[in-house]
CSV table of C-alpha atoms (C1' of nucleotides) in Angstrom, one decimal:
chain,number,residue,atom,x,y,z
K,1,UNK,CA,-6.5,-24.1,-23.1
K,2,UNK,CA,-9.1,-26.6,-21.8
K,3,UNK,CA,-9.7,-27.2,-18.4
K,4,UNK,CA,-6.9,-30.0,-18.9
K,5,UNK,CA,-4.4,-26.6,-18.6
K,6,UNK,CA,-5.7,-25.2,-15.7
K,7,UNK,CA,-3.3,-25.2,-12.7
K,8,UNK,CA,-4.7,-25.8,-8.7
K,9,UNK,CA,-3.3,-23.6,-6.1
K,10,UNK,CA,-1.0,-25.9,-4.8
K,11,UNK,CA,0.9,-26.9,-8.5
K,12,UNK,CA,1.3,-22.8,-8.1
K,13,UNK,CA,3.3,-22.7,-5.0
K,14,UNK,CA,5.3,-25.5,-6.6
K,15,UNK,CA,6.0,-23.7,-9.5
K,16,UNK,CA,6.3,-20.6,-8.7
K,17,UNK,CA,7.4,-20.5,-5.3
K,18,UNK,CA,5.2,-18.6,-3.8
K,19,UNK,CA,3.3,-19.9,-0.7
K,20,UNK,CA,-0.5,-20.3,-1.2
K,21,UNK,CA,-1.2,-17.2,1.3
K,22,UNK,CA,0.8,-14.8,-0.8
K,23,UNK,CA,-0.9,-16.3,-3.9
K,24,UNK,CA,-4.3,-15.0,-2.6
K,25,UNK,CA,-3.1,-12.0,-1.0
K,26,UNK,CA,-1.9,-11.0,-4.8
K,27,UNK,CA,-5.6,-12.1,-6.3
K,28,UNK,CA,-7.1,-9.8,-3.5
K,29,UNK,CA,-5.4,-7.2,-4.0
K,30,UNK,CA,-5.7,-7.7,-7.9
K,31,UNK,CA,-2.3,-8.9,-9.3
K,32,UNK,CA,-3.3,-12.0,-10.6
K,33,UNK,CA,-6.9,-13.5,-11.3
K,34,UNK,CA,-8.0,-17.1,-11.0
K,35,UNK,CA,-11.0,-19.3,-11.6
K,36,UNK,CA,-13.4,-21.5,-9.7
K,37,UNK,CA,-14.3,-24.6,-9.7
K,38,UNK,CA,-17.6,-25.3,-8.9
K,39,UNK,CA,-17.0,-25.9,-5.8
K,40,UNK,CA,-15.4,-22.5,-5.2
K,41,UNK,CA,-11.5,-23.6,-5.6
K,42,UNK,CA,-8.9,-21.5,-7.4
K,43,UNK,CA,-7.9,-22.6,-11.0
K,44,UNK,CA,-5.1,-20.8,-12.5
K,45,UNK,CA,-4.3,-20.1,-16.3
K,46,UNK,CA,-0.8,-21.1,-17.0
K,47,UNK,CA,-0.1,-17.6,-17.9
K,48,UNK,CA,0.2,-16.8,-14.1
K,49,UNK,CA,3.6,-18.5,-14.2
K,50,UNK,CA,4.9,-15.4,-16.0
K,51,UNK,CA,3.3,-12.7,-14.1
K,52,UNK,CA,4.4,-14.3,-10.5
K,53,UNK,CA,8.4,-14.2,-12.4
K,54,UNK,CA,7.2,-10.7,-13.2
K,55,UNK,CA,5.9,-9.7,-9.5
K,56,UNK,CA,9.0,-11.3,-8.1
K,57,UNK,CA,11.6,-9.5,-10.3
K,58,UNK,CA,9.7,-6.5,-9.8
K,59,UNK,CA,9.5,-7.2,-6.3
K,60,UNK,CA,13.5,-7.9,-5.8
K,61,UNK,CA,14.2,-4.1,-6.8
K,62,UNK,CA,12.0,-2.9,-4.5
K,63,UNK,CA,9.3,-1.9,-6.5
K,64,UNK,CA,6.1,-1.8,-4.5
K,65,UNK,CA,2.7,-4.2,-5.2
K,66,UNK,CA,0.9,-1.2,-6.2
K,67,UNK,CA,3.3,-0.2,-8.8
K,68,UNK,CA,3.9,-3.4,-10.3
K,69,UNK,CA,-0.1,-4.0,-10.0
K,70,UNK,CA,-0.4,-0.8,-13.1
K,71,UNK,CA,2.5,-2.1,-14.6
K,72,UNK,CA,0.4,-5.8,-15.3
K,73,UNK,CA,-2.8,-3.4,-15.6
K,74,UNK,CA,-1.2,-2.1,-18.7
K,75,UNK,CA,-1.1,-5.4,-20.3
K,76,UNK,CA,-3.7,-6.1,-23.3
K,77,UNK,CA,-6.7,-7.0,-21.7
K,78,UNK,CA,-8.1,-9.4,-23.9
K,79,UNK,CA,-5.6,-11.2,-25.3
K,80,UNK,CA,-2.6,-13.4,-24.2
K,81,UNK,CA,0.5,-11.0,-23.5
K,82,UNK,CA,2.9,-11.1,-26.5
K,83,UNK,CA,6.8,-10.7,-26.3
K,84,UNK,CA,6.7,-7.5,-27.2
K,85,UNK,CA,4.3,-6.8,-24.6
K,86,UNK,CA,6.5,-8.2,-21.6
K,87,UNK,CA,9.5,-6.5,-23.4
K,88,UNK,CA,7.8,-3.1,-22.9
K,89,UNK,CA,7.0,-3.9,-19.2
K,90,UNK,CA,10.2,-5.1,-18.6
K,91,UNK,CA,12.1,-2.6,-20.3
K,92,UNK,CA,10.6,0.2,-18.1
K,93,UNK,CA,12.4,-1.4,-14.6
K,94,UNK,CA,15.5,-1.9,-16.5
K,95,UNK,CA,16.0,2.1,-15.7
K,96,UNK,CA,15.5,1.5,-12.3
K,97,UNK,CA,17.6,-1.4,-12.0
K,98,UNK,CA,20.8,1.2,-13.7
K,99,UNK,CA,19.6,3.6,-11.2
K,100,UNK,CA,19.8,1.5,-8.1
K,101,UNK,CA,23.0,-0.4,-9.5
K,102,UNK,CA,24.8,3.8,-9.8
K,103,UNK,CA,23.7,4.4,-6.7
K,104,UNK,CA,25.0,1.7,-4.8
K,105,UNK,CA,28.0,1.9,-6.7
K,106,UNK,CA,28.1,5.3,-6.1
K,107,UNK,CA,27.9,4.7,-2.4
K,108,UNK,CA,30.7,2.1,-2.1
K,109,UNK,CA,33.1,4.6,-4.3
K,110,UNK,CA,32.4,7.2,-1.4
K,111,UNK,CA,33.1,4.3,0.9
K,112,UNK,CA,36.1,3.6,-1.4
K,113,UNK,CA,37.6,6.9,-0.3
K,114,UNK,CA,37.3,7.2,3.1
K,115,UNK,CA,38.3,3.9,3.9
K,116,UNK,CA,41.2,4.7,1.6
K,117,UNK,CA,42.0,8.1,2.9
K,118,UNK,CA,41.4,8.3,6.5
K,119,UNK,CA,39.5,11.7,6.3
K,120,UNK,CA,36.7,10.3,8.4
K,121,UNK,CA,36.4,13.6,9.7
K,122,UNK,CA,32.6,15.0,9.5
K,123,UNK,CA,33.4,18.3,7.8
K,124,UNK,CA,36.1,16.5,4.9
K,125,UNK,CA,34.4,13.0,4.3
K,126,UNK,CA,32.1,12.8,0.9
K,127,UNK,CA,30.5,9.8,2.4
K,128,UNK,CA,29.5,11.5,5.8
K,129,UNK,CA,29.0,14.9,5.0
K,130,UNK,CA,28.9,15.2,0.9
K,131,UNK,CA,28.9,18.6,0.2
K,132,UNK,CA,29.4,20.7,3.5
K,133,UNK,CA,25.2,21.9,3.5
K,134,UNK,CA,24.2,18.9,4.9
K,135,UNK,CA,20.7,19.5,6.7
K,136,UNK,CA,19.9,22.7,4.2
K,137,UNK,CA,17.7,20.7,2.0
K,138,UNK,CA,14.4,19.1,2.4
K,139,UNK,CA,13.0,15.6,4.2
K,140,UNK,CA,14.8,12.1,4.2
K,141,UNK,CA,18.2,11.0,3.4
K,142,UNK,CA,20.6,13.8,2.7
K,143,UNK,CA,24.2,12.3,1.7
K,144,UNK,CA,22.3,9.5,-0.7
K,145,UNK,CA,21.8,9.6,-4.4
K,146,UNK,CA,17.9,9.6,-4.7
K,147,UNK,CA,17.7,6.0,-5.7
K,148,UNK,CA,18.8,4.9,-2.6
K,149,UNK,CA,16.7,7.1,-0.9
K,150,UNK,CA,13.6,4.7,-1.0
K,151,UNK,CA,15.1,1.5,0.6
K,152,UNK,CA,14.5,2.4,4.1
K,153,UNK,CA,10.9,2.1,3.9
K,154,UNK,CA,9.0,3.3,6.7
Q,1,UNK,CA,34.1,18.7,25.8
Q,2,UNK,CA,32.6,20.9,27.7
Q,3,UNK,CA,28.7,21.4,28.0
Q,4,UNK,CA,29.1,24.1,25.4
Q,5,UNK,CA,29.8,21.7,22.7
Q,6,UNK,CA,26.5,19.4,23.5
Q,7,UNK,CA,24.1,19.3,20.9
Q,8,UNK,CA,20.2,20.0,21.5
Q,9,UNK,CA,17.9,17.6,19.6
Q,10,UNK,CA,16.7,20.6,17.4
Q,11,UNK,CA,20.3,21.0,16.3
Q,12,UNK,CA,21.1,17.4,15.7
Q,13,UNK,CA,18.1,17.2,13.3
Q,14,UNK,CA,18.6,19.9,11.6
Q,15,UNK,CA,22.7,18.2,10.8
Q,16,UNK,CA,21.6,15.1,10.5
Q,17,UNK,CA,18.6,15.5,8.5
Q,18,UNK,CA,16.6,12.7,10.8
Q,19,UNK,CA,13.7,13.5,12.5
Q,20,UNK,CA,13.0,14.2,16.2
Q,21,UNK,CA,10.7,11.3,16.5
Q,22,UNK,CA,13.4,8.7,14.5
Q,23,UNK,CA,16.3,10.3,17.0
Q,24,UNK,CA,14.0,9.4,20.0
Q,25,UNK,CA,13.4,5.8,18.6
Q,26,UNK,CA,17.0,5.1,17.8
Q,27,UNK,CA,17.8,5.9,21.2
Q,28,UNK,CA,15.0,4.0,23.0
Q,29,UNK,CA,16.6,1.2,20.7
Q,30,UNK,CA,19.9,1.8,21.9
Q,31,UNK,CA,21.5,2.9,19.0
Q,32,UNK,CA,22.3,6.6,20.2
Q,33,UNK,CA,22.6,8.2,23.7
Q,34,UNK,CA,22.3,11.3,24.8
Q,35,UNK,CA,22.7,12.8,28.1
Q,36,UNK,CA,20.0,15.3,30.0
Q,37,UNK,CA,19.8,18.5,31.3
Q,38,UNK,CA,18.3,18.9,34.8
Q,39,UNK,CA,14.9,19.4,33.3
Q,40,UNK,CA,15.0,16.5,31.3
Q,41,UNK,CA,16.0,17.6,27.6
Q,42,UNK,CA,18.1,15.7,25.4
Q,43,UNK,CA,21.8,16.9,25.2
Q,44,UNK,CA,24.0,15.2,22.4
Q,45,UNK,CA,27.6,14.7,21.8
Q,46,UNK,CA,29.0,15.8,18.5
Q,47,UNK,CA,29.9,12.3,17.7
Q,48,UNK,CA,26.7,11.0,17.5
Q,49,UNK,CA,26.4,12.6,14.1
Q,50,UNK,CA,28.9,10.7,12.9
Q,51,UNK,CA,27.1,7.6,14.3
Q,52,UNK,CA,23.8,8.9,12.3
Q,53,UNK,CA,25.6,9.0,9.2
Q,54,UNK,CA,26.7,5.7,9.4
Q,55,UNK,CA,23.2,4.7,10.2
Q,56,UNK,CA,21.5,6.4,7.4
Q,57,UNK,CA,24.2,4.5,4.9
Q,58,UNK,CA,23.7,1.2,6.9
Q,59,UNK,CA,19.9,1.6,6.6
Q,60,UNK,CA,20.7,2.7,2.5
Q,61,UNK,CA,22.2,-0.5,2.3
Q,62,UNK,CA,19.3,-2.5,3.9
Q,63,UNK,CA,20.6,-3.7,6.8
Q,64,UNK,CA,18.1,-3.4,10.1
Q,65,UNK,CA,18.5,-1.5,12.9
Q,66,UNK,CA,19.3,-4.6,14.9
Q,67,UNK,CA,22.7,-5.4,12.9
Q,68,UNK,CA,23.3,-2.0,12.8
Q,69,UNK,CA,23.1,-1.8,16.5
Q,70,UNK,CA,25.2,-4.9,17.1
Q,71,UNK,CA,28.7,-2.8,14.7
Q,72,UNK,CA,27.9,0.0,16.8
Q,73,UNK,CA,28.0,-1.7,19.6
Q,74,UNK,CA,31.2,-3.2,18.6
Q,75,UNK,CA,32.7,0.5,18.7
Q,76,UNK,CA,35.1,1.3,22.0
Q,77,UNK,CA,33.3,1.6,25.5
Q,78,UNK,CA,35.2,4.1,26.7
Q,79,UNK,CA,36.9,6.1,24.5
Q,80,UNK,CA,36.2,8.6,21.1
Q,81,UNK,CA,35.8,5.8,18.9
Q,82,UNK,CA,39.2,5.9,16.2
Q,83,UNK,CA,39.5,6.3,12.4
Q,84,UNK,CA,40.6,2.6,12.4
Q,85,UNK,CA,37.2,1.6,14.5
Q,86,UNK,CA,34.8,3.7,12.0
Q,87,UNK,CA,36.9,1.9,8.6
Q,88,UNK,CA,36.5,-1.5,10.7
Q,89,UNK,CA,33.2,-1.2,10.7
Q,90,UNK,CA,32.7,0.3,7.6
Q,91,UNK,CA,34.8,-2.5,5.8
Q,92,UNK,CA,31.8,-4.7,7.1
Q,93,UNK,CA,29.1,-3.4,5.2
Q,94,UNK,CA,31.2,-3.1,1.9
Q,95,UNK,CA,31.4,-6.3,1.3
Q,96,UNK,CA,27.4,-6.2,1.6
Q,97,UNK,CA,27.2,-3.8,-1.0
Q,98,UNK,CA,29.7,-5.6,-3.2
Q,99,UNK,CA,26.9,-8.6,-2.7
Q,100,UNK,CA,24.0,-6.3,-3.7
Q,101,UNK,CA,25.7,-4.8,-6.7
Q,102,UNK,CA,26.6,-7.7,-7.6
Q,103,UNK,CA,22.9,-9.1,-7.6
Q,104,UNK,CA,21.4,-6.3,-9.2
Q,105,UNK,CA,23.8,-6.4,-12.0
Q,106,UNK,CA,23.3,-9.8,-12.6
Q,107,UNK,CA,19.3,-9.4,-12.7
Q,108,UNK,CA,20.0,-6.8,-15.4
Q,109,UNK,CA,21.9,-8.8,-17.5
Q,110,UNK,CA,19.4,-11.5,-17.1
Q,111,UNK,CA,16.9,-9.3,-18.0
Q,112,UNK,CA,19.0,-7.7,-20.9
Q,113,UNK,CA,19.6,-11.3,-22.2
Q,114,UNK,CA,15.7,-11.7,-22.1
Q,115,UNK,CA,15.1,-8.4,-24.4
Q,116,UNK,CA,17.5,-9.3,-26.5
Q,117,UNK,CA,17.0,-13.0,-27.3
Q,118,UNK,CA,12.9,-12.6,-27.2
Q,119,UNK,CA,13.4,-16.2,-25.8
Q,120,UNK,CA,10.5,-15.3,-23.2
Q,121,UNK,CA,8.9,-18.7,-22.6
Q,122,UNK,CA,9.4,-19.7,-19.3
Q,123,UNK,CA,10.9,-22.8,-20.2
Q,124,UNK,CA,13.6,-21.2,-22.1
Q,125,UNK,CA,14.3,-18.0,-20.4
Q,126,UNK,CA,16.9,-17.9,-18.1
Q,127,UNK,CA,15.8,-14.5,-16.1
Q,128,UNK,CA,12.1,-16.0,-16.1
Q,129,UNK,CA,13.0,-19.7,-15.1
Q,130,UNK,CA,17.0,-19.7,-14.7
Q,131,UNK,CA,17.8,-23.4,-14.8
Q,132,UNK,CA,14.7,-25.1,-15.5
Q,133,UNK,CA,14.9,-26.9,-12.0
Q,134,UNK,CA,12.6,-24.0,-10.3
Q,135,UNK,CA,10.6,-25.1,-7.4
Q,136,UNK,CA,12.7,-27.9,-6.8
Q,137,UNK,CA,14.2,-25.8,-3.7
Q,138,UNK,CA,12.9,-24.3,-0.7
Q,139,UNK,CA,11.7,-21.0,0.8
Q,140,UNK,CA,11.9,-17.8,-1.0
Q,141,UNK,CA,12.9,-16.4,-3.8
Q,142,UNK,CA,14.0,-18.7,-6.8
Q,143,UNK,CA,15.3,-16.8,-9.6
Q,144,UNK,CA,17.1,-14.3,-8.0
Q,145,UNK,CA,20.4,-14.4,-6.6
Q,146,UNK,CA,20.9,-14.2,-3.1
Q,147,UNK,CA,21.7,-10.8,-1.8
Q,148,UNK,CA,18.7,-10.0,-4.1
Q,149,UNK,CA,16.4,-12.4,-1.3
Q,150,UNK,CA,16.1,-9.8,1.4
Q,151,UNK,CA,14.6,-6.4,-0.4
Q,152,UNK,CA,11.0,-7.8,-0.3
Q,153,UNK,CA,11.6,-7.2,3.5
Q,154,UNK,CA,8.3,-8.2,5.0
G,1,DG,C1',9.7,37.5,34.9
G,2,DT,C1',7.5,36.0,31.0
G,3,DG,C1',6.0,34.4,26.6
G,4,DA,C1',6.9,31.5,22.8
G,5,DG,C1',8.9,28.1,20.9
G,6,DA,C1',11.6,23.8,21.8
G,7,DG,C1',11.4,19.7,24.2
G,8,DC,C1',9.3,15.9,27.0
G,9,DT,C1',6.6,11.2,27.6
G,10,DG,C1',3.8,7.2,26.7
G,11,DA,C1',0.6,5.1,24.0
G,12,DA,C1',-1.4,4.4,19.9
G,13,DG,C1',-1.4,4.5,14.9
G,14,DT,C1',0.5,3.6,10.2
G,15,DC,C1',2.1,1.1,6.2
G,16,DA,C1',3.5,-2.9,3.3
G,17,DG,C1',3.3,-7.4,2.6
G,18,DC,C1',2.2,-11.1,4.1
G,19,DT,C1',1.2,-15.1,7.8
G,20,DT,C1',-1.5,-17.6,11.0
G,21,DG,C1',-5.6,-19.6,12.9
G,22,DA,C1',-10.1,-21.3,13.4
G,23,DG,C1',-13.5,-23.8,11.5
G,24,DG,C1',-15.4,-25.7,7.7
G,25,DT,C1',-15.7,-27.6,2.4
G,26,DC,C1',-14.0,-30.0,-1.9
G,27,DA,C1',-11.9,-33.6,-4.9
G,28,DA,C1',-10.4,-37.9,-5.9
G,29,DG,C1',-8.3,-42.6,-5.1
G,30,DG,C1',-9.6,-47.0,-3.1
N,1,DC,C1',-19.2,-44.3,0.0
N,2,DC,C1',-15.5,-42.7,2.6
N,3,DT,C1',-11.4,-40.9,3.9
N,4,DT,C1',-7.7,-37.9,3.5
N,5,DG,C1',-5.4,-34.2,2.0
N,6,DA,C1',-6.0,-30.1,-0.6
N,7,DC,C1',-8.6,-26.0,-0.4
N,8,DC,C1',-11.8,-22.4,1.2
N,9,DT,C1',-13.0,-17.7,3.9
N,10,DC,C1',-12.6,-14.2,7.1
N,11,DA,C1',-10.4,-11.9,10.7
N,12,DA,C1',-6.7,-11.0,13.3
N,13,DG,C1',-1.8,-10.8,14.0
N,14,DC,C1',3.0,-9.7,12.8
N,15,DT,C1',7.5,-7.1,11.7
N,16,DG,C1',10.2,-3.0,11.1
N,17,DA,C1',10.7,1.5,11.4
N,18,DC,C1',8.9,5.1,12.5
N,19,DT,C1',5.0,8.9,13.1
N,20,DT,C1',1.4,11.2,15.5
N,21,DC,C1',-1.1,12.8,19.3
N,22,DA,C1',-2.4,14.8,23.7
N,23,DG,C1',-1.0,17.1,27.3
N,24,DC,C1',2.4,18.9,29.7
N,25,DT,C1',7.4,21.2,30.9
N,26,DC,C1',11.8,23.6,29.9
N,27,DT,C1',14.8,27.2,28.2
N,28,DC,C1',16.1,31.5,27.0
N,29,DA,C1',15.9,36.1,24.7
N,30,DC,C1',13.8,40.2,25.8
DNA sequence: GTGAGAGCTGAAGTCAGCTTGAGGTCAAGG
DNA sequence: CCTTGACCTCAAGCTGACTTCAGCTCTCAC
C-alpha cells in the first residue's frame, strides 16, 4: 500500500468505467473517498475498484445512491473489507434482485394470458384490471406487484 | 357512445389510479385525449383506460413516455382500436421484458456464483470483473448485460 | 339560484444522477 | 525550464416525469 498503489483519477475511469464527473459526484456525495496529492489531485486506494463494481450492480437494480451509500457505510470502518464482508452486502440485494426477477415475470405471465386468450376486455383481463377493485386502494400503480412499483421514478 | 358514457377526469383517476396532474401531462404529451365540455372540462372516452393501463405496464417495464407514445400512436386513426391492435402492441414490449428478465437473472447468478465461490478479487470474479478485459470498451455500463444498461436512467 | 366541490390554466418547482463549462493548476517527459 | 495533457473547483444546466401553486371557472344537487 505505498504511494506506488495509489490510482489517479483518470486510471479510474479506465478501470472502472465510470467517467471522471461521476467519480466526483460519488466522493461528494460520500460513496467513495480519495486522497490528495499535494497539489490537491485525487489519489484513489485500489479498493475503490470494488466499491464502483458494487455501486454499479447496486445501481443496475435500481437501487438508489443513498441506499447503496448505507449499504458501503456499513462496511468496517477501519479495516480493508473482507469476503465475508462484501458477501453480507451483497447478499442483502440478492432479495431484491428475486423480487424484481417475480415481478417481471409475473407481469409477462399476465401478458402471457391475454395475448393468449383474447380477453383484452377491461372488466376480464388480469393484466389490465387484476382483480375487478381497481382504483379502491391507495397511491401509485395499482395492477403491479410492489416490486415493480418503483421503476417509474418520478 | 353517447355523452353519457364520457368519463370526467375525477372518474378516470379514481379507475385508473393516475393522478389528475399525470392525466393532464400525458395529454399535453400526446399520449391521451380527451374532449371538452362547453366550459372547458375534460370529458374522457372509456377507452382511454385501457390506454392507461397499457401505459402504467409500459412505464413498469421502463420504457419512456416517448416510445410509449410512438405504439400508441401506431393504434388505428379512426376506429376503436381491435383486440389484434392491443396484442400487436403488446407483443412489442414482451420481448423487452424477456430482455430484462433475462438480465436480471443473469446478474443473480453472477452474483450467486460470487457468494458461493468466495472468489471475490476482482481479477477472478466474474460478477465483479466478468472477463478480465473491463475497460477495454466504451460508454456505460461494463459488467452488466445489456438490457440491464438503461435502469440507471439519468 | 346558489354553494361547494370538481375542474381549469400556465408557470414554476422537484428529484435523481449526473454533465458541461469556464477558468485556472499540477505533474512529468524532454 | 517548459510544454502539454491530466486534473482541479464551483456553479449552472439537463432529462424525465411529474407535482404544486395561485387564482380563477364550471357543474350540479338541493
Amino acid at each position: 500500500m505505498d504511494t506506488h498503489d495509489l490510482l489517479t483519477i483518470g486510471e479510474v475511469v479506465d478501470r472502472s468505467g465510470f467517467p471522471h464527473s461521476a467519480l466526483r459526484y460519488y466522493e461528494r456525495e460520500g460513496l467513495v473517498t480519495a486522497t490528495r496529492t499535494s497539489g490537491g489531485q485525487r489519489r484513489y486506494e485500489r479498493g475503490v475498484l470494488r466499491k464502483l463494481a458494487f455501486i454499479r450492480a447496486a445501481r443496475a437494480i435500481g437501487i438508489g445512491l443513498d441506499e447503496v451509500r448505507e449499504a458501503l457505510d456499513r462496511l468496517p470502518a477501519g479495516r480493508t473489507p473482507t469476503k465475508s464482508d462484501w458477501t453480507r452486502l451483497s447478499r442483502s440485494w440478492r432479495g431484491r434482485l428475486d423480487e424484481q426477477i417475480e415481478a417481471l415475470v409475473a407481469l409477462r405471465d399476465g401478458l402471457d394470458s391475454c395475448i393468449g386468450c383474447g380477453c383484452l376486455s377491461l372488466a376480464r383481463c388480469r393484466l389490465w384490471n387484476p382483480d375487478d377493485r381497481i382504483g379502491a386502494q391507495g397511491d401509485g400503480a395499482r395492477l403491479l406487484p410492489p416490486a415493480l412499483r418503483r421503476p417509474p421514478v418520478g
